XYZ file of C-alpha atoms in Angstrom:
453
model
C 13.173 27.325 2.557
C 10.189 24.917 3.242
C 11.287 22.298 0.130
C 7.583 22.525 -1.382
C 8.041 26.168 -1.179
C 11.098 25.753 -3.347
C 9.716 23.699 -5.587
C 6.538 25.723 -5.950
C 8.680 29.461 -6.277
C 11.527 27.937 -8.130
C 13.156 30.639 -10.351
C 16.714 28.556 -11.806
C 17.517 24.904 -12.426
C 17.801 22.412 -9.392
C 18.038 18.955 -8.455
C 15.140 17.193 -7.630
C 14.899 13.750 -6.924
C 12.030 10.923 -5.960
C 12.136 8.680 -3.886
C 9.910 5.655 -3.830
C 9.271 4.610 0.173
C 9.934 6.585 3.133
C 11.329 3.786 5.392
C 14.592 3.099 6.604
C 16.908 3.593 3.249
C 14.734 6.098 1.575
C 14.733 8.128 4.576
C 17.965 8.381 4.619
C 18.415 8.506 0.726
C 15.870 11.470 1.509
C 17.935 13.144 3.782
C 21.476 12.927 2.122
C 19.655 14.165 -0.806
C 18.739 17.748 1.078
C 21.966 17.992 2.546
C 23.645 17.806 -0.944
C 21.045 20.919 -1.757
C 18.423 18.719 -3.959
C 14.978 18.109 -3.020
C 13.527 15.323 -2.369
C 10.305 14.044 -2.650
C 9.338 11.004 -1.173
C 6.440 8.744 -2.244
C 4.985 6.544 0.307
C 2.396 3.835 -0.004
C 1.549 4.132 3.506
C 0.087 6.741 6.079
C 2.856 6.300 8.134
C 6.352 5.861 6.705
C 7.946 3.405 8.951
C 7.729 0.505 6.473
C 8.674 -3.280 7.366
C 10.062 -1.576 10.792
C 6.271 -0.730 11.741
C 4.183 -3.767 9.941
C 6.680 -6.451 9.841
C 8.891 -6.148 12.772
C 7.251 -7.741 15.555
C 5.818 -6.039 17.783
C 7.771 -7.131 20.801
C 10.767 -4.796 19.419
C 9.021 -1.559 21.218
C 12.942 0.291 22.323
C 13.542 -0.756 19.064
C 10.997 0.716 16.484
C 10.489 3.814 18.720
C 14.023 4.161 17.896
C 14.058 3.870 14.773
C 10.862 5.631 14.022
C 13.010 8.797 15.504
C 15.060 8.769 13.119
C 12.912 8.609 10.340
C 10.916 11.099 11.076
C 14.053 13.018 11.821
C 15.409 12.677 8.410
C 11.441 13.274 6.804
C 10.595 16.232 8.942
C 11.385 19.331 9.124
C 10.561 20.915 5.683
C 13.589 20.247 3.996
C 12.047 16.676 2.581
C 8.152 16.895 0.328
C 6.710 13.800 1.734
C 3.774 12.378 0.219
C 1.967 9.450 2.130
C -0.636 7.058 0.780
C 0.141 7.136 -2.793
C 1.862 4.044 -4.031
C 3.302 4.743 -7.374
C 2.400 2.298 -9.942
C -1.306 2.807 -8.179
C -2.146 6.234 -7.188
C 0.772 7.138 -9.459
C 1.241 5.858 -12.661
C 5.198 4.834 -13.575
C 5.047 7.166 -16.760
C 4.087 9.769 -15.302
C 6.730 9.911 -12.488
C 9.811 8.823 -15.008
C 8.765 10.402 -18.185
C 6.281 12.892 -17.396
C 7.454 14.940 -14.179
C 11.141 15.506 -14.973
C 12.585 14.426 -12.357
C 16.514 14.454 -12.046
C 16.869 10.609 -10.504
C 14.465 8.417 -9.138
C 15.904 6.173 -5.894
C 13.847 2.863 -5.318
C 13.478 2.002 -1.729
C 9.893 0.597 -1.676
C 11.229 -2.686 0.297
C 10.105 -6.674 -0.244
C 6.753 -6.968 0.157
C 5.700 -9.510 -1.974
C 6.082 -13.225 -0.120
C 8.142 -15.359 -1.788
C 5.264 -18.578 -3.591
C 4.941 -21.550 -1.764
C 7.228 -23.775 -4.175
C 4.681 -26.214 -4.821
C 2.642 -26.897 -8.154
C -0.838 -25.658 -7.284
C 0.014 -24.464 -3.767
C -1.385 -20.923 -4.469
C -5.172 -22.211 -4.532
C -5.791 -22.991 -1.117
C -4.494 -19.020 -0.269
C -6.725 -18.153 2.337
C -7.972 -21.586 2.570
C -5.335 -23.455 4.947
C -2.526 -21.454 3.681
C -1.292 -18.107 5.069
C 1.931 -15.952 4.013
C 4.318 -14.475 6.192
C 3.773 -10.469 5.844
C 0.150 -10.657 6.483
C 0.155 -13.119 9.159
C 2.914 -10.794 11.015
C 1.007 -7.640 9.867
C -1.758 -9.421 11.890
C -0.102 -9.766 14.732
C 1.332 -6.416 15.092
C -1.807 -4.017 14.186
C -5.070 -6.737 15.401
C -5.016 -4.743 18.829
C -5.030 -0.962 17.150
C -8.415 0.931 17.270
C -10.378 0.366 14.353
C -8.514 -2.358 12.555
C -9.901 -4.443 9.628
C -7.288 -6.198 8.288
C -6.590 -9.929 7.892
C -7.787 -11.961 10.715
C -6.660 -14.963 11.787
C -7.335 -17.792 14.664
C -4.670 -19.600 15.030
C -5.142 -23.397 15.549
C -2.610 -25.395 17.683
C -0.925 -27.662 14.601
C 0.311 -24.955 12.371
C 3.342 -26.176 10.600
C 5.624 -23.244 8.987
C 8.252 -23.653 5.672
C 10.933 -21.543 5.902
C 14.135 -21.603 7.819
C 14.945 -17.493 7.730
C 14.747 -15.229 10.674
C 11.583 -14.138 8.951
C 10.164 -17.722 9.733
C 11.338 -17.523 12.926
C 9.598 -15.040 14.251
C 6.150 -15.867 12.305
C 7.207 -19.286 14.955
C 7.645 -17.386 18.449
C 4.261 -15.433 17.221
C 1.854 -18.705 16.780
C 3.648 -20.377 20.191
C 3.562 -16.578 22.023
C -0.361 -16.744 21.274
C -1.245 -19.969 22.066
C 0.182 -20.224 25.446
C -1.109 -16.815 26.470
C -4.904 -17.857 25.268
C -4.137 -21.010 27.076
C -3.302 -19.117 30.019
C -6.494 -17.173 29.298
C -8.605 -19.830 29.532
C -7.298 -20.124 33.058
C -8.093 -16.557 33.977
C -4.557 -15.810 34.086
C -3.768 -12.739 31.878
C -0.470 -12.182 30.438
C 0.806 -9.880 28.120
C 2.693 -11.260 25.013
C 4.963 -8.578 24.345
C 5.972 -9.726 28.362
C 6.226 -12.970 27.471
C 8.632 -13.121 25.147
C 11.113 -10.954 27.020
C 10.870 -13.636 29.537
C 10.430 -16.910 27.455
C 7.474 -18.697 27.838
C 9.081 -21.120 30.946
C 9.452 -18.857 33.112
C 5.883 -17.461 31.894
C 4.487 -20.941 33.209
C 6.678 -21.263 35.757
C 6.205 -17.943 36.909
C 2.131 -18.314 37.257
C 1.956 -22.077 38.438
C 1.482 -23.338 35.317
C 3.495 -26.393 33.876
C 3.340 -27.559 29.924
C 1.990 -30.599 30.420
C -1.424 -29.290 32.039
C -1.341 -27.285 28.643
C -1.187 -29.624 26.196
C -0.088 -27.604 23.770
C 1.410 -29.253 20.920
C 2.967 -25.329 19.324
C 4.020 -24.604 15.650
C 6.659 -26.558 14.102
C 8.925 -25.206 11.552
C 10.479 -27.475 8.491
C 13.546 -26.503 6.738
C 14.926 -28.369 3.650
C 18.639 -27.606 5.113
C 20.529 -28.710 7.926
C 20.345 -26.146 11.122
C 23.763 -24.658 10.797
C 23.110 -23.759 7.344
C 20.476 -21.984 8.189
C 20.822 -17.875 6.593
C 20.976 -15.874 10.177
C 24.153 -14.275 8.634
C 26.651 -14.826 5.620
C 30.293 -14.402 5.342
C 32.209 -14.032 2.162
C 34.506 -17.128 1.004
C 35.030 -18.434 4.759
C 37.723 -20.369 5.921
C 36.905 -23.764 7.368
C 37.768 -22.409 10.515
C 35.606 -19.401 9.825
C 33.167 -21.156 7.974
C 32.948 -24.058 11.315
C 32.482 -21.358 13.948
C 29.723 -19.920 11.943
C 27.683 -22.594 11.751
C 28.326 -23.350 15.441
C 27.005 -20.351 16.248
C 24.294 -20.400 14.305
C 23.122 -24.011 15.831
C 23.751 -22.264 19.251
C 21.324 -19.309 18.413
C 18.587 -21.586 17.164
C 18.448 -23.956 20.217
C 18.407 -20.893 22.343
C 15.269 -20.349 20.535
C 13.993 -24.174 20.820
C 14.161 -23.771 24.689
C 12.740 -20.336 25.037
C 9.908 -20.274 23.017
C 8.631 -24.185 22.699
C 9.311 -24.042 18.994
C 9.656 -27.614 17.084
C 12.153 -27.661 14.898
C 12.500 -30.243 11.396
C 15.735 -29.796 9.588
C 16.250 -31.484 5.889
C 12.914 -31.669 4.923
C 11.224 -29.867 1.862
C 7.713 -29.475 0.945
C 7.205 -31.553 -2.686
C 2.486 -31.805 -2.099
C -0.219 -30.789 -1.005
C -2.888 -32.230 1.312
C -6.487 -30.981 0.316
C -10.212 -31.961 1.913
C -11.786 -30.242 -0.975
C -11.022 -27.367 -1.645
C -8.987 -26.610 1.570
C -4.993 -27.023 2.123
C -4.836 -29.558 5.123
C -0.987 -30.730 5.025
C 1.886 -30.663 3.285
C 3.539 -33.970 2.226
C 7.342 -33.418 2.609
C 10.400 -35.391 1.471
C 13.902 -35.388 3.291
C 16.725 -34.473 1.566
C 20.456 -34.047 2.163
C 23.395 -31.301 1.556
C 26.222 -31.704 -0.632
C 28.221 -29.569 -1.233
C 26.200 -26.654 -0.698
C 22.733 -28.157 -2.779
C 20.138 -29.359 -1.540
C 18.956 -33.182 -2.885
C 15.678 -34.757 -2.299
C 16.241 -38.205 -1.394
C 13.917 -40.610 -3.057
C 11.457 -42.632 -1.178
C 11.583 -40.813 1.924
C 8.479 -38.829 1.643
C 6.526 -37.848 4.268
C 3.023 -36.319 5.440
C 1.913 -33.752 7.949
C -1.243 -33.221 8.718
C -2.156 -29.153 9.500
C -4.988 -26.768 9.697
C -3.093 -23.463 8.992
C 0.260 -24.049 6.857
C 2.013 -20.427 6.869
C 4.786 -20.274 3.615
C 7.888 -17.960 5.191
C 10.077 -18.168 2.456
C 11.355 -13.984 2.404
C 10.155 -11.508 0.834
C 10.762 -9.858 -2.574
C 9.884 -6.191 -4.306
C 6.507 -5.723 -6.351
C 6.481 -5.447 -9.214
C 5.709 -1.984 -10.341
C 4.485 -1.780 -14.546
C 6.815 -0.045 -16.441
C 10.163 -1.258 -14.284
C 11.746 -4.089 -15.689
C 12.248 -7.285 -13.932
C 14.556 -10.223 -13.794
C 13.550 -13.189 -11.749
C 12.113 -12.528 -8.692
C 13.981 -8.953 -8.862
C 14.081 -5.732 -10.617
C 16.569 -5.652 -13.416
C 19.913 -4.239 -12.635
C 22.734 -3.581 -14.480
C 24.984 -3.091 -11.492
C 24.336 -4.599 -8.043
C 27.100 -1.943 -6.176
C 25.307 1.066 -8.409
C 21.718 -0.066 -8.343
C 20.952 0.919 -11.748
C 17.902 -0.368 -13.403
C 18.432 -1.778 -16.485
C 17.176 0.287 -19.180
C 15.716 3.401 -17.024
C 18.529 6.141 -16.510
C 18.308 8.076 -13.792
C 16.563 5.247 -11.695
C 17.915 3.202 -9.024
C 17.223 0.530 -6.884
C 18.158 0.991 -2.741
C 17.844 -1.336 0.206
C 15.740 -4.096 0.114
C 14.235 -4.051 -3.296
C 17.932 -4.289 -4.535
C 18.772 -6.682 -2.638
C 15.324 -8.850 -1.813
C 16.642 -9.361 1.749
C 14.574 -8.085 4.415
C 16.794 -9.573 7.284
C 19.067 -7.861 9.696
C 21.988 -6.118 8.244
C 24.514 -8.276 7.202
C 28.572 -8.339 8.042
C 30.766 -10.294 6.057
C 33.735 -9.094 8.198
C 32.814 -9.907 11.313
C 29.626 -12.196 10.609
C 30.057 -14.189 13.706
C 30.098 -11.905 15.866
C 26.632 -10.307 14.007
C 25.049 -13.838 14.636
C 26.018 -14.269 18.455
C 24.982 -10.461 19.303
C 22.588 -9.125 16.819
C 20.939 -12.183 15.443
C 20.202 -13.260 19.046
C 19.029 -10.576 20.397
C 16.770 -9.730 17.616
C 15.507 -13.362 17.832
C 14.686 -12.137 21.757
C 18.356 -14.592 23.102
C 19.988 -11.979 23.525
C 20.044 -7.765 24.323
C 17.564 -5.846 22.719
C 19.610 -4.467 18.990
C 21.109 -1.516 18.565
C 20.024 -1.229 14.994
C 16.639 -2.076 12.786
C 16.636 -5.143 9.104
C 17.899 -3.600 6.761
C 19.266 -0.919 7.270
C 21.537 0.633 5.140
C 22.287 4.262 5.965
C 26.073 3.973 4.167
C 24.623 2.327 0.391
C 22.110 5.854 1.356
C 24.675 8.043 1.796
C 26.669 7.202 -1.874
C 23.446 6.370 -4.073
C 22.048 9.961 -2.809
C 24.807 11.580 -3.644
C 24.759 10.615 -7.131
C 21.130 11.103 -7.305
C 21.869 14.727 -5.827
C 24.252 15.628 -8.640
C 22.418 14.395 -11.571
C 21.038 16.633 -13.910
C 18.664 19.759 -12.502
C 14.890 20.159 -12.800
C 14.141 23.529 -14.669
C 11.693 25.931 -13.004
C 8.849 25.285 -14.834
C 9.097 21.153 -14.432
C 9.248 22.335 -10.155
C 6.935 24.376 -10.782
C 4.179 21.710 -12.500
C 5.461 19.208 -10.076
C 4.829 21.351 -6.923
C 0.953 21.620 -8.391
C 0.657 17.638 -8.860
C 2.335 16.892 -5.620
C -0.317 19.726 -3.956
C -2.808 17.557 -5.924
C -1.761 14.604 -4.166
C -1.617 16.215 -0.541
C -5.536 17.432 -1.152
C -6.569 13.742 -1.388
C -5.039 12.843 1.428
C -5.612 15.728 3.390
C -2.115 16.462 4.018
C -0.325 19.673 5.230
C 2.838 19.273 7.042
C 4.816 16.176 8.381
C 4.655 16.442 12.125
C 1.197 17.394 12.207
C 0.225 13.951 9.997
C 2.423 12.070 11.739
C 1.034 13.364 15.486
C -2.644 12.165 13.904
C -2.034 8.998 12.709
C -0.722 8.208 15.635
C -3.379 7.427 17.493
C -4.053 3.164 16.771
C -0.202 2.991 18.377
C -0.656 5.033 21.691
C -4.360 2.909 22.063
C -2.252 -0.427 22.073
C 0.312 0.534 24.104
C -2.716 2.101 26.859
């Protein structure tokens, strides 16, 4: 029976689980809940449930994106899951109503990490939008600016951008900058190139194919500033590595990053942390850095080593954290969890975190057992210097299954509560014009098709 009909026509209690977010983790949890006999209700803030697969994974990952879209569609389609699009918890649906009034058996927070970490300089956020840009909106722009009817943020990339970061997302950002700069320069010469094709071939091969040299174009390109060393980059981690394992892991990180530098003309400045802003009036025009050293794994600034770097645009790419929801307790940058293993949220019985909203990470799935293999294969592929990766960032199906099993075994919802919930869901559907998953997704493919065509 269709899950919404099962709610509307319920005659006996049954577990009903609210899942906030319908991307990788949320859709996996929904599918497991349905398989265990619970009714999953997925509240998705966007029109499409693809999350950072669509908005944070650079668009050159066409095969990977298509594969992940298909997985999510299989999990959410078919009628066994109630999908509620364009409904942001905390905004369109209040937390009090979700947690205290609707009577869910359990709630799974799988809403990801969408909030940028602030540039760690006092007063820097005053320049947001005036010389300072954050990574999430920048990558979103890159992924969607060619869509029909696009009305999101827009950026004109200057040829002196600096990026503060060091993780996978920051490498995506510097790649986007350089690919866009070189594509624009070639178009100015009457040479039409596709950015996605250039990402695959690399910038040097693309220039060679068109008989153009870097000297002729004279592009400075982007520079990534990182407070640690190249071998410390968080491309993959390993718990308690031996000295030999650590040396291999560090060598693999350097090897992968060097390939990125060669293939995309990225400049890299290590052991440099931002300590001040440079401004002209109300606009950011550069960053003051301080040289650092890494001692026993800790970064230490070196007095008297400050240096200034001018830039027309500074992009902060220091990772993403969950957006706060009023009513959900926080601890530091993340939600407050009683257990990192189970994702149980402090003080909220039956509420669990899953995926990036739990870890605060949106990077390629870690593997503690074989981190060196992961960095050489999966991470290298993700960064464009290896074969196409087989799975997406943050794919946590095993964790989703374990958590969803607990949620599906929670106290059943009464038939009367299910009837009331069905009416509320139908009201939310009416607000957006949603009827069923398959036709909704088909109607919202137009922008993607327009870009591909």
